PDB file of C-alpha atoms and ligand atoms in Angstrom:
ATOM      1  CA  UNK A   1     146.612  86.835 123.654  1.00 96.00           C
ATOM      2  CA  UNK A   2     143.440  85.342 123.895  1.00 97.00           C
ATOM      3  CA  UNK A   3     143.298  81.149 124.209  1.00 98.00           C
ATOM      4  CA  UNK A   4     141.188  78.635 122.296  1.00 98.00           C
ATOM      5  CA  UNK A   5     139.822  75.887 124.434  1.00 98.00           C
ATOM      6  CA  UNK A   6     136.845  73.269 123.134  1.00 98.00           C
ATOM      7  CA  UNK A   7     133.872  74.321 123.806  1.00 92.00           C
ATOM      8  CA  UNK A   8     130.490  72.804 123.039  1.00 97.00           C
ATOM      9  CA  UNK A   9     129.351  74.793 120.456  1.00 98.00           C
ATOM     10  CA  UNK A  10     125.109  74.169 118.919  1.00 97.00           C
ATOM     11  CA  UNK A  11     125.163  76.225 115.938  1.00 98.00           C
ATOM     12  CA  UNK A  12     128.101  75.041 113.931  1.00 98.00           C
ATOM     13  CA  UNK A  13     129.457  75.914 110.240  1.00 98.00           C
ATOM     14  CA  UNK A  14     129.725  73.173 107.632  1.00 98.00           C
ATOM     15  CA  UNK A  15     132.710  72.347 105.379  1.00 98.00           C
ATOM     16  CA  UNK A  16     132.157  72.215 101.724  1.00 98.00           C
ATOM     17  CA  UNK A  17     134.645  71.217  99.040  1.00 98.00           C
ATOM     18  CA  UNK A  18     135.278  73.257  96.250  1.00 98.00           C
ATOM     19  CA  UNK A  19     136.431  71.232  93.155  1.00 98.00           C
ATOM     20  CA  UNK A  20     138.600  73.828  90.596  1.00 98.00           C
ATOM     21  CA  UNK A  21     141.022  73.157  88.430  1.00 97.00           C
ATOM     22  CA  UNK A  22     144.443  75.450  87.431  1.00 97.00           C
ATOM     23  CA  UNK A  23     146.100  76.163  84.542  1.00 93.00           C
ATOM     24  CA  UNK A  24     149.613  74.612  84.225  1.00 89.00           C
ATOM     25  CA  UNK A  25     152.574  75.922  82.325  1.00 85.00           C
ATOM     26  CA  UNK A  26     152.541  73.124  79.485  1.00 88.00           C
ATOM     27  CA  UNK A  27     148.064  74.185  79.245  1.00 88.00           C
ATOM     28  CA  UNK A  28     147.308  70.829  80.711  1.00 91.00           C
ATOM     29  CA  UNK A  29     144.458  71.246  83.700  1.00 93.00           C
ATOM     30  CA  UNK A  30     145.215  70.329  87.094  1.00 93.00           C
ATOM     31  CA  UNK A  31     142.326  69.118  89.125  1.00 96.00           C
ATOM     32  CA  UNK A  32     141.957  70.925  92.590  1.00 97.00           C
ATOM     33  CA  UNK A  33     139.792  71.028  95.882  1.00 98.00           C
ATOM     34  CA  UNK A  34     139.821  73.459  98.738  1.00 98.00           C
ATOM     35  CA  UNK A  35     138.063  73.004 101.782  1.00 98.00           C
ATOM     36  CA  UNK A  36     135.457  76.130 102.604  1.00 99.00           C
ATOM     37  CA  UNK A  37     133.854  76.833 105.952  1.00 99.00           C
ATOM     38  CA  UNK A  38     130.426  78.122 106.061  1.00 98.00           C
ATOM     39  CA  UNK A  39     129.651  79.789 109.224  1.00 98.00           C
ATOM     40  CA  UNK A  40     126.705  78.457 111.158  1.00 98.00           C
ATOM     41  CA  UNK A  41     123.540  80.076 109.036  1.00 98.00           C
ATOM     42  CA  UNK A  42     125.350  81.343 105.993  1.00 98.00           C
ATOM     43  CA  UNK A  43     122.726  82.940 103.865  1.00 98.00           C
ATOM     44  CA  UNK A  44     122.964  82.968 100.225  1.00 97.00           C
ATOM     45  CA  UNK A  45     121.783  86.328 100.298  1.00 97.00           C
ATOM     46  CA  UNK A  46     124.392  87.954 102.234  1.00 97.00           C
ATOM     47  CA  UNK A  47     127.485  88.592 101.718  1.00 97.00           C
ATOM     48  CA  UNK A  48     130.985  87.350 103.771  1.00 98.00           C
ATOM     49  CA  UNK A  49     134.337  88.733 104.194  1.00 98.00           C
ATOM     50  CA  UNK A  50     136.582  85.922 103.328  1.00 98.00           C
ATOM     51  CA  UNK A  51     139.737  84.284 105.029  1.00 99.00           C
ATOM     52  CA  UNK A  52     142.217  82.472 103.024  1.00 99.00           C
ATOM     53  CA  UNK A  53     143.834  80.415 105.033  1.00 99.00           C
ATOM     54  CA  UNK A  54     146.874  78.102 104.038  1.00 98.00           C
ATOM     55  CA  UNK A  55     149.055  75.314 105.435  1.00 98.00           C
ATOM     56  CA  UNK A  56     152.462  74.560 105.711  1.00 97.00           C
ATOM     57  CA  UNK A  57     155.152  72.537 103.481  1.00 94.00           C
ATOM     58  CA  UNK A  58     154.199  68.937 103.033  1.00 92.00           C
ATOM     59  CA  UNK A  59     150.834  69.986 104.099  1.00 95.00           C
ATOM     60  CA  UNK A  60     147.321  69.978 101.973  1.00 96.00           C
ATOM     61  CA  UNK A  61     143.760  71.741 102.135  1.00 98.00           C
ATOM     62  CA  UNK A  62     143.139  69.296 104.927  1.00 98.00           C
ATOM     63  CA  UNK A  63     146.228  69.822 106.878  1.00 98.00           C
ATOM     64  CA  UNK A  64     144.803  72.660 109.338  1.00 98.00           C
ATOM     65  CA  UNK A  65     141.553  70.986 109.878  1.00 98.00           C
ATOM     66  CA  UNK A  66     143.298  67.697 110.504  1.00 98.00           C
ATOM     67  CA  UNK A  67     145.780  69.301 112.897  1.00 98.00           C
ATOM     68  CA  UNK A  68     144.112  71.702 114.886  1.00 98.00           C
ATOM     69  CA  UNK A  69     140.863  72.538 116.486  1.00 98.00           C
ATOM     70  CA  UNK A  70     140.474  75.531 114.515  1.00 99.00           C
ATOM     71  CA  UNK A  71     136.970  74.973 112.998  1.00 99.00           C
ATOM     72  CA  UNK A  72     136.056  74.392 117.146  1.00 98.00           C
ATOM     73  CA  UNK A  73     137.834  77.902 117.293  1.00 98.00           C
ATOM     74  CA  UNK A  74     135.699  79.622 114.273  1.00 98.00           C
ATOM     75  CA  UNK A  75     132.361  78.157 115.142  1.00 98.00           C
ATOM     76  CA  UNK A  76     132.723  79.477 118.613  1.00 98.00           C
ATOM     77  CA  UNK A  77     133.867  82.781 117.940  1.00 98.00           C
ATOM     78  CA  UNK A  78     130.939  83.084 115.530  1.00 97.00           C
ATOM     79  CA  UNK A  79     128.528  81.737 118.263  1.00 97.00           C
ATOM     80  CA  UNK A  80     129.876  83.810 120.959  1.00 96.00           C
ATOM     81  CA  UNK A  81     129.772  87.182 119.013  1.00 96.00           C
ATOM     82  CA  UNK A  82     133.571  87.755 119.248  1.00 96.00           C
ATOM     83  CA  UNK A  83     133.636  88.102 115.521  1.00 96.00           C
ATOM     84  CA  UNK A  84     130.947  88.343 112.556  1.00 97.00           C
ATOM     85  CA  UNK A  85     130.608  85.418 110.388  1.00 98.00           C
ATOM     86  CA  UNK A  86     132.982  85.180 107.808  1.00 98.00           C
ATOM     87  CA  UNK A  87     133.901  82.189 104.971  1.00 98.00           C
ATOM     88  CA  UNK A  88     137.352  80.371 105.369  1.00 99.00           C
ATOM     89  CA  UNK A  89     139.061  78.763 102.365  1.00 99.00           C
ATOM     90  CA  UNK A  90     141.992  76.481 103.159  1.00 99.00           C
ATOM     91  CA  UNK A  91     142.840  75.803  99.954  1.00 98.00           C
ATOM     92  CA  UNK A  92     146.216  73.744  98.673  1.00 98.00           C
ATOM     93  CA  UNK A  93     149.579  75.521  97.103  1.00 98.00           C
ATOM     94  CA  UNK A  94     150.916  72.527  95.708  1.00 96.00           C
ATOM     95  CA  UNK A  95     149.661  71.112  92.039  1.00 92.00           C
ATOM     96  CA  UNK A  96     152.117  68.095  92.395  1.00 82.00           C
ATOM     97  CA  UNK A  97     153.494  67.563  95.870  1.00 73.00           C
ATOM     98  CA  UNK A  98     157.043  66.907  96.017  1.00 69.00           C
ATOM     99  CA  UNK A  99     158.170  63.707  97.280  1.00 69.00           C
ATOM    100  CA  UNK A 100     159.001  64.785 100.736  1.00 68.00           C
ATOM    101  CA  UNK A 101     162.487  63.401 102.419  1.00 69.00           C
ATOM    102  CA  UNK A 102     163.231  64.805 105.995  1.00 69.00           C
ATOM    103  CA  UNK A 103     163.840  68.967 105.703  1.00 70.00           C
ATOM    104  CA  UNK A 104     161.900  70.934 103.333  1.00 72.00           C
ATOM    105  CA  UNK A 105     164.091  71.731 100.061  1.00 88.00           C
ATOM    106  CA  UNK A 106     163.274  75.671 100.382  1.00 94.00           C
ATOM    107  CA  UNK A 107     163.883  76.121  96.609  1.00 93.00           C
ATOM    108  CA  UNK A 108     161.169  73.700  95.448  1.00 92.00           C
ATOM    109  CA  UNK A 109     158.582  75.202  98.303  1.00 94.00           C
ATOM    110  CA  UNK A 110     159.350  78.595  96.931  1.00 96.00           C
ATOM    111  CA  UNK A 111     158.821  77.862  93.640  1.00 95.00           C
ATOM    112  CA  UNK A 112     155.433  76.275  95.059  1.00 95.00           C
ATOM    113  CA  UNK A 113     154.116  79.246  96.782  1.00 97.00           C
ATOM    114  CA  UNK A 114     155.320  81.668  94.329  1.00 98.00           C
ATOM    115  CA  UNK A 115     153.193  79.766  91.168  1.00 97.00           C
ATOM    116  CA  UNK A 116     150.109  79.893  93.656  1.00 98.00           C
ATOM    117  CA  UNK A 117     149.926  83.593  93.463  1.00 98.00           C
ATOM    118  CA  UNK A 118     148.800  83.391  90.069  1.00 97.00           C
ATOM    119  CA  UNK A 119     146.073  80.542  91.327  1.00 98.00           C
ATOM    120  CA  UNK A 120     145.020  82.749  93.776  1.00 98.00           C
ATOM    121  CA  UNK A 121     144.171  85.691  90.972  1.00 98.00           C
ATOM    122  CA  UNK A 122     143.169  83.336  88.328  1.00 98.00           C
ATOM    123  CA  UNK A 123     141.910  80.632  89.663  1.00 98.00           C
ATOM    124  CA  UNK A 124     140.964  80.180  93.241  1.00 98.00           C
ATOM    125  CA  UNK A 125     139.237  83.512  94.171  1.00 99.00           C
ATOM    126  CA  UNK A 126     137.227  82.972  91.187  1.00 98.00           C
ATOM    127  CA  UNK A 127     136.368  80.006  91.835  1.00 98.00           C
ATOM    128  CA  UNK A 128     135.442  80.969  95.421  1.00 98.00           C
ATOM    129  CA  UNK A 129     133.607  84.188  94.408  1.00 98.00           C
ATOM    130  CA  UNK A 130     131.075  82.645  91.986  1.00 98.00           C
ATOM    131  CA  UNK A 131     129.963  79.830  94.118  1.00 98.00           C
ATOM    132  CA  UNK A 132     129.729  81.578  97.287  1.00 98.00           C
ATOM    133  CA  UNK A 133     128.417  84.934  98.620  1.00 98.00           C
ATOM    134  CA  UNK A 134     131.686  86.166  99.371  1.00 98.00           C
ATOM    135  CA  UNK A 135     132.714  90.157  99.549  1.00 97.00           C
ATOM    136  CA  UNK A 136     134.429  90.689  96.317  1.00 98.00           C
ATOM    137  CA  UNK A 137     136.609  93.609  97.489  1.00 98.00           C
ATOM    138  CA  UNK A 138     139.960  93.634  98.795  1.00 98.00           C
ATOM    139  CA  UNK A 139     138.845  95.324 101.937  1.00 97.00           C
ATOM    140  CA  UNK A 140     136.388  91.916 102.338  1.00 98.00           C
ATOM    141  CA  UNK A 141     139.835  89.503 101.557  1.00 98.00           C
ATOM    142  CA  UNK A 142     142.116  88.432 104.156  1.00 99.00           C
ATOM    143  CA  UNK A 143     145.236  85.746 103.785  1.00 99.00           C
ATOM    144  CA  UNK A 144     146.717  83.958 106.129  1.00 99.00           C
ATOM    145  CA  UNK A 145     149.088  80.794 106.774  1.00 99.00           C
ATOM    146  CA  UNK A 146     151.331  78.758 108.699  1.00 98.00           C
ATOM    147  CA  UNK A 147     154.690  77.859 107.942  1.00 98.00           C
ATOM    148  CA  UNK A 148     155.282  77.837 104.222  1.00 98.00           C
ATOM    149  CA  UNK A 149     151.593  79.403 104.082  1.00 98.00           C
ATOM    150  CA  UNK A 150     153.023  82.466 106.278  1.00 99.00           C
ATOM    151  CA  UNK A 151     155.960  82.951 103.142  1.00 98.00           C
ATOM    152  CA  UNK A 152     152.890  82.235 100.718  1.00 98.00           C
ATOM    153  CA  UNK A 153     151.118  85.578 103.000  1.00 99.00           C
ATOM    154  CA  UNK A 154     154.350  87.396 102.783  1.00 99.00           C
ATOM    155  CA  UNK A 155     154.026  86.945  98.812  1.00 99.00           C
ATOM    156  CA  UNK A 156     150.724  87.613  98.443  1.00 99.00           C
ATOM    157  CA  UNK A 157     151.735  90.737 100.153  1.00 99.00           C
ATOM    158  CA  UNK A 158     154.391  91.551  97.544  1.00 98.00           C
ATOM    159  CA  UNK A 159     152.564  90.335  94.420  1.00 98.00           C
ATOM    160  CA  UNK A 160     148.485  90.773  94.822  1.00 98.00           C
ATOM    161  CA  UNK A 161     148.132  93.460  97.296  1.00 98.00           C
ATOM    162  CA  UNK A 162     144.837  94.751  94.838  1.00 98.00           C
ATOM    163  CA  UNK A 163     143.281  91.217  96.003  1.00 98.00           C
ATOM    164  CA  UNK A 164     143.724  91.752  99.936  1.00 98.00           C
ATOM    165  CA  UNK A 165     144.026  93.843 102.665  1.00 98.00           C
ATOM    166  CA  UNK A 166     143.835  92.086 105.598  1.00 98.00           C
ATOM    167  CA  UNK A 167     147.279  89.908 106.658  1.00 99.00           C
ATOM    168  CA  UNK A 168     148.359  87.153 108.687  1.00 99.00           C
ATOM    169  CA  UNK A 169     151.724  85.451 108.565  1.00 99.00           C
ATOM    170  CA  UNK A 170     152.376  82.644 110.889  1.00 99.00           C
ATOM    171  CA  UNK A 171     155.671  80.732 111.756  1.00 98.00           C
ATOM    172  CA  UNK A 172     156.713  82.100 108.290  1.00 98.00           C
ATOM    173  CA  UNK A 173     158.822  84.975 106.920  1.00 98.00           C
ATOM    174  CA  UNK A 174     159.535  86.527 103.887  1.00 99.00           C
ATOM    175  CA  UNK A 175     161.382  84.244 101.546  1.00 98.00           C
ATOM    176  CA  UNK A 176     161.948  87.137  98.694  1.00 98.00           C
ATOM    177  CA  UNK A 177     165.555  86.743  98.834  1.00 98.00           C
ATOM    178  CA  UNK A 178     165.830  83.155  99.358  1.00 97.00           C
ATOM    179  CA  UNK A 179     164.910  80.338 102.232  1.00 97.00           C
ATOM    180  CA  UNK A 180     164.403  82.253 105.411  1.00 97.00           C
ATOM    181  CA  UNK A 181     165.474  85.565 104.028  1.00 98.00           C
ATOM    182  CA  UNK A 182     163.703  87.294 107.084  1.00 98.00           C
ATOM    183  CA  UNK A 183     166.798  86.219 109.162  1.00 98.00           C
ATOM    184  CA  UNK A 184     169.126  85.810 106.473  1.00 98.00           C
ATOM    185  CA  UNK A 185     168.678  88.706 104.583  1.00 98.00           C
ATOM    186  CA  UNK A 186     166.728  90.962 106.768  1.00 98.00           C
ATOM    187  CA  UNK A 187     167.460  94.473 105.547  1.00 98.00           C
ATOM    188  CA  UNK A 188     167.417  93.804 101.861  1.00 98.00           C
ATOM    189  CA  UNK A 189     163.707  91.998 102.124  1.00 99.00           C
ATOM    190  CA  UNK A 190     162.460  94.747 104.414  1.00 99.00           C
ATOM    191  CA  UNK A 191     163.811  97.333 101.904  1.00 98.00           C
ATOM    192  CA  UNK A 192     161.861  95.144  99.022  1.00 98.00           C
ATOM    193  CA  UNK A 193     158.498  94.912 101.298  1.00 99.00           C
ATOM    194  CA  UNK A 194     158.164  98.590 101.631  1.00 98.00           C
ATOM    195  CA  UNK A 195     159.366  99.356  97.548  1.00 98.00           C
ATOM    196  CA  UNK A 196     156.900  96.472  96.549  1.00 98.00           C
ATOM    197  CA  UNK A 197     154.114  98.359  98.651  1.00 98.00           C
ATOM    198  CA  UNK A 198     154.292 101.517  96.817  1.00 98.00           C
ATOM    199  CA  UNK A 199     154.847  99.547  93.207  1.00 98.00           C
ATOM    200  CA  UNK A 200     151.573  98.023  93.777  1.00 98.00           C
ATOM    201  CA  UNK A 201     149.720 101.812  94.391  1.00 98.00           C
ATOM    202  CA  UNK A 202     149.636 101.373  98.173  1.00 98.00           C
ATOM    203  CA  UNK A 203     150.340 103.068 101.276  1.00 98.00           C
ATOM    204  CA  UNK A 204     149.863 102.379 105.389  1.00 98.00           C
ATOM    205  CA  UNK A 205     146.152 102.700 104.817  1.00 98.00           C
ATOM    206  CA  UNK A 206     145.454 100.162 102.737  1.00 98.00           C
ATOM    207  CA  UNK A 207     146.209  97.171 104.559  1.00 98.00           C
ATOM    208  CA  UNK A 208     146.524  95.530 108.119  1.00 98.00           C
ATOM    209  CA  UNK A 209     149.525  92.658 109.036  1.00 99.00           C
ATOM    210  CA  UNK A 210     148.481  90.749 112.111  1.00 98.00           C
ATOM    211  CA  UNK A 211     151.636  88.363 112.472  1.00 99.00           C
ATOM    212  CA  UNK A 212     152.745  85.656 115.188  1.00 99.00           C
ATOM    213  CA  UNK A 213     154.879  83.086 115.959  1.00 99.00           C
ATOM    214  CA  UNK A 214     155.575  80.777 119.036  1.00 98.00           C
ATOM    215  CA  UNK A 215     159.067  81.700 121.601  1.00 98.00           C
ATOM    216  CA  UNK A 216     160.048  77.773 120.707  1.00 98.00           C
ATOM    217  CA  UNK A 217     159.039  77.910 117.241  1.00 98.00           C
ATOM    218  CA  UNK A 218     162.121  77.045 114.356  1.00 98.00           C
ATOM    219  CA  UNK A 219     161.094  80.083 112.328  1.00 98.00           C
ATOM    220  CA  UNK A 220     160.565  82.493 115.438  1.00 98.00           C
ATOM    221  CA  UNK A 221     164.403  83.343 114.824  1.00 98.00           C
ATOM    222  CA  UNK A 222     163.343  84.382 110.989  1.00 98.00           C
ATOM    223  CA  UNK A 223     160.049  85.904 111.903  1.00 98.00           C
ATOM    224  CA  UNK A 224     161.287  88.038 114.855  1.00 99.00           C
ATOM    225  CA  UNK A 225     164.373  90.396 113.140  1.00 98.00           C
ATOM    226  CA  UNK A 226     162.025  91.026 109.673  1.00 99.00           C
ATOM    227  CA  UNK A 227     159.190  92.296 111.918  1.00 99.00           C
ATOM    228  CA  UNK A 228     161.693  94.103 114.408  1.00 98.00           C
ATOM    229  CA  UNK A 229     162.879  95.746 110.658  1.00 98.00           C
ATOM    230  CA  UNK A 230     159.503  96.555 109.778  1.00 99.00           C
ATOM    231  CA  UNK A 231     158.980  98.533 113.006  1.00 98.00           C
ATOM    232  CA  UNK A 232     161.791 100.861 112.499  1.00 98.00           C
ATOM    233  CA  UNK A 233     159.983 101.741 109.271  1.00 98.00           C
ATOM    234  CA  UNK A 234     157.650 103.781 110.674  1.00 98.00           C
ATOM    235  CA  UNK A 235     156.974 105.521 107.448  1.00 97.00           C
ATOM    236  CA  UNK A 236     154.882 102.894 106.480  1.00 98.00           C
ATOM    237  CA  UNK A 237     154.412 100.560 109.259  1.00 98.00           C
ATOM    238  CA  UNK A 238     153.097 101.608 112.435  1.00 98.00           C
ATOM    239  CA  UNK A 239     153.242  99.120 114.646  1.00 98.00           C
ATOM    240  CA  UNK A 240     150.872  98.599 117.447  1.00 98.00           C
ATOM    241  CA  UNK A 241     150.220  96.103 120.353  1.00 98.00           C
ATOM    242  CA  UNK A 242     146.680  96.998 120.269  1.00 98.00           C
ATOM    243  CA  UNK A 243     144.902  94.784 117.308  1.00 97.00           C
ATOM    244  CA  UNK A 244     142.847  97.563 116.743  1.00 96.00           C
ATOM    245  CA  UNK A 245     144.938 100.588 115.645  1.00 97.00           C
ATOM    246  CA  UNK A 246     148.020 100.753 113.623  1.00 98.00           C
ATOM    247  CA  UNK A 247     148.776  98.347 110.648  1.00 98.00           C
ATOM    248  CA  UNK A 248     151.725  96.314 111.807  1.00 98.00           C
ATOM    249  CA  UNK A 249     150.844  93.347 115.176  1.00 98.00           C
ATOM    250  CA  UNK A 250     152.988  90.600 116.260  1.00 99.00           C
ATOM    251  CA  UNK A 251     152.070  88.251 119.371  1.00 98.00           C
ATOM    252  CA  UNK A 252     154.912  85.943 120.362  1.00 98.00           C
ATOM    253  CA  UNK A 253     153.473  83.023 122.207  1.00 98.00           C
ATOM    254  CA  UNK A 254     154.857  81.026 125.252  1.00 98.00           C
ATOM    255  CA  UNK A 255     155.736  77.210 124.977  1.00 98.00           C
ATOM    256  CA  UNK A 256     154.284  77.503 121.896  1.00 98.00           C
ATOM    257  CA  UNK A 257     156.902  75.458 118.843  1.00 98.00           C
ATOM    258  CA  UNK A 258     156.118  75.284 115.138  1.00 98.00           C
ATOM    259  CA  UNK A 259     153.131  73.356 114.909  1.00 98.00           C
ATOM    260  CA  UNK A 260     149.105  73.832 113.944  1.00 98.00           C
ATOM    261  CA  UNK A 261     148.305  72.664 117.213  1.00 98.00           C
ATOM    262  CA  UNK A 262     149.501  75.936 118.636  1.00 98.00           C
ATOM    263  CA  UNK A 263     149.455  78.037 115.477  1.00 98.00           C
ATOM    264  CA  UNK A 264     146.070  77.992 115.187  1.00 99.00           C
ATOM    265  CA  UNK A 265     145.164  80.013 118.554  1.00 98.00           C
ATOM    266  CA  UNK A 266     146.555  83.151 116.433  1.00 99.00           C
ATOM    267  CA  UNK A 267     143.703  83.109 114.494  1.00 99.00           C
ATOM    268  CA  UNK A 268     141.217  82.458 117.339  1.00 98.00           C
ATOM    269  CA  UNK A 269     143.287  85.807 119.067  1.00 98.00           C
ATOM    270  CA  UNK A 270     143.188  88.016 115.757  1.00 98.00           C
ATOM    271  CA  UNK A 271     139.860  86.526 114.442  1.00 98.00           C
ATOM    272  CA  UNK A 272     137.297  89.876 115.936  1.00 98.00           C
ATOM    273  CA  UNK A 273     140.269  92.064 114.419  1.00 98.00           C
ATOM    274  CA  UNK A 274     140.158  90.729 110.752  1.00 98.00           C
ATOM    275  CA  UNK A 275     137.644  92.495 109.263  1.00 97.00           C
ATOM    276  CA  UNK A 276     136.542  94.512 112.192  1.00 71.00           C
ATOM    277  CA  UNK A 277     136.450  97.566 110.664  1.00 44.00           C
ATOM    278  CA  UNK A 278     134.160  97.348 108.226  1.00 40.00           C
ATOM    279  CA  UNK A 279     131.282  98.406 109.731  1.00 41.00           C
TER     280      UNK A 279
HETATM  281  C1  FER B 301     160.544  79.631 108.446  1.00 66.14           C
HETATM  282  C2  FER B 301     159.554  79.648 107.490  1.00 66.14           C
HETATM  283  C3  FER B 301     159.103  78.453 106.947  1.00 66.14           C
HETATM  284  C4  FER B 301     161.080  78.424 108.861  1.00 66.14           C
HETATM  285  C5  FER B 301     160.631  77.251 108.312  1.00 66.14           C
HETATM  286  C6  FER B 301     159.643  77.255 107.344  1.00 66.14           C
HETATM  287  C7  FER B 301     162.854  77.387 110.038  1.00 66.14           C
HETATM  288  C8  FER B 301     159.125  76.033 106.728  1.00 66.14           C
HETATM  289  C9  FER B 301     159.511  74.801 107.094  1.00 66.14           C
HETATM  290  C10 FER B 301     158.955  73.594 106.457  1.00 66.14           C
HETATM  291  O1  FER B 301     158.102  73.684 105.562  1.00 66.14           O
HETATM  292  O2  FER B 301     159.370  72.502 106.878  1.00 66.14           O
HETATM  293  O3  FER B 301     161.013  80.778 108.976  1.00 66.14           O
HETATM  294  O4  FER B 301     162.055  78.495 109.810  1.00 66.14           O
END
């Protein structure tokens, strides 16, 4: 895979906060913000294939811009031509955070990232899609995430496959049949996957999974035997090590455990692959 280290970069994309608010079940309004990256001369004009990009449990719209140098790692991609510009959102999943003790209480955080599939239809693409000059198509969508924002990638995946194409689990599995039901339950949740894919009209065309995890990572043992599954499946997945053909790609990284810090050099590694072929 290919590295992230600082580098000086001049022309440099701005963040800008996007202030929305959500429906909640009892049809009170929850006020929300995401944070959206601009790539260095965004044009009003144009228009920008768009990342979503989520954190992990606990975390907020800040979390992968606090944690990791990954606006270093968009801004110089952009400036070095190893990608075209496009918009990131890192939006949040929560509405209320829970009160956070120790281990994540996998329940709650599934309830969590199941309700913000609805956000993300209702809500939050919306919201995104009238302010800025984003591509409005699925083929111009991409979702992505770390942690609890790779099961919130796995779900989009099951639930609003119409609003993207473009994939990218990290450090997180599919939590369909309960807290790390990629390990747990492997068969079963593969079996769902591919079921859920032709319920939702689709086939191996219509979208691309670029997925990683770190060799020291906690959900690496979760990750690794759902993808392994998904491989054997060649029906619909065909997996390839080259970013560029087949739909299915999964980089394991060394010395690499569950953090942004590391995470975040999967998307500077699958960023020129994203929306690559839409030319
Ligand atoms: C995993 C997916 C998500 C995993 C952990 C998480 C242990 C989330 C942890 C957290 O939010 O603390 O496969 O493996």
């Amino acid at each position: 895979m290919e590295l992230h280290r600082y580098h000086d970069v001049n022309s440099r994309g701005t963040i800008e906060r996007l202030c929305y608010s959500v429906k909640e079940k009892d049809g009170k309004e929850a006020a929300k913000y995401a944070n959206v990256y601009l790539p260095f001369g965004y044009d009003s004009g144009a228009s920008y294939p768009t990342l979503y990009l989520i954190h992990g449990g606990g975390g907020n719209p800040d979390a992968w811009l606090d944690c990791s140098m990954i606006k270093n790692a968009l801004d110089a991609s952009i400036a070095e031509g190893r990608c075209k510009p496009f918009i990131t959102v890192f939006p949040g999943f929560y509405n209320h955070p829970p009160v956070r003790t120790g281990r994540v209480d996998e329940e709650t955080e599934r309830g969590h990232v199941l309700r913000f599939q609805q956000e993300l239809r209702n809500e939050l693409i919306p919201a995104v899609e009238s302010r800025f000059s984003a591509d409005r198509s699925r083929q111009g969508r991409a979702i992505g995430g770390f942690s609890m924002g790779g099961v919130t990638t796995w779900f989009a995946f099951l639930e609003n496959l119409d609003l993207f194409s473009v994939f990218m689990p990290l450090s997180g599995d599919c939590w369909q049949f309960g807290g790390l039901g990629g390990g747990k339950e492997t068969e079963k949740t593969v079996q769902y996957i591919h079921d859920r894919v032709l319920a939702q009209g689709f086939g191996g065309n219509d979208f691309r999974i670029f997925a990683g995890t770190g060799y020291e990572d906690i959900a690496c043992p979760n990750l690794t035997p759902q993808i392994e599954r998904m491989k054997q499946d060649q029906d619909l997945f065909r997996f390839s090590d080259n970013p560029e053909e087949g739909n299915l790609h999964y980089v394991l990284m060394e010395n690499a455990p569950h953090m942004y810090e590391k995470v975040y050099q999967h998307v500077y590694n699958y960023a020129p692959f994203l929306f690559a072929r839409q030319d």
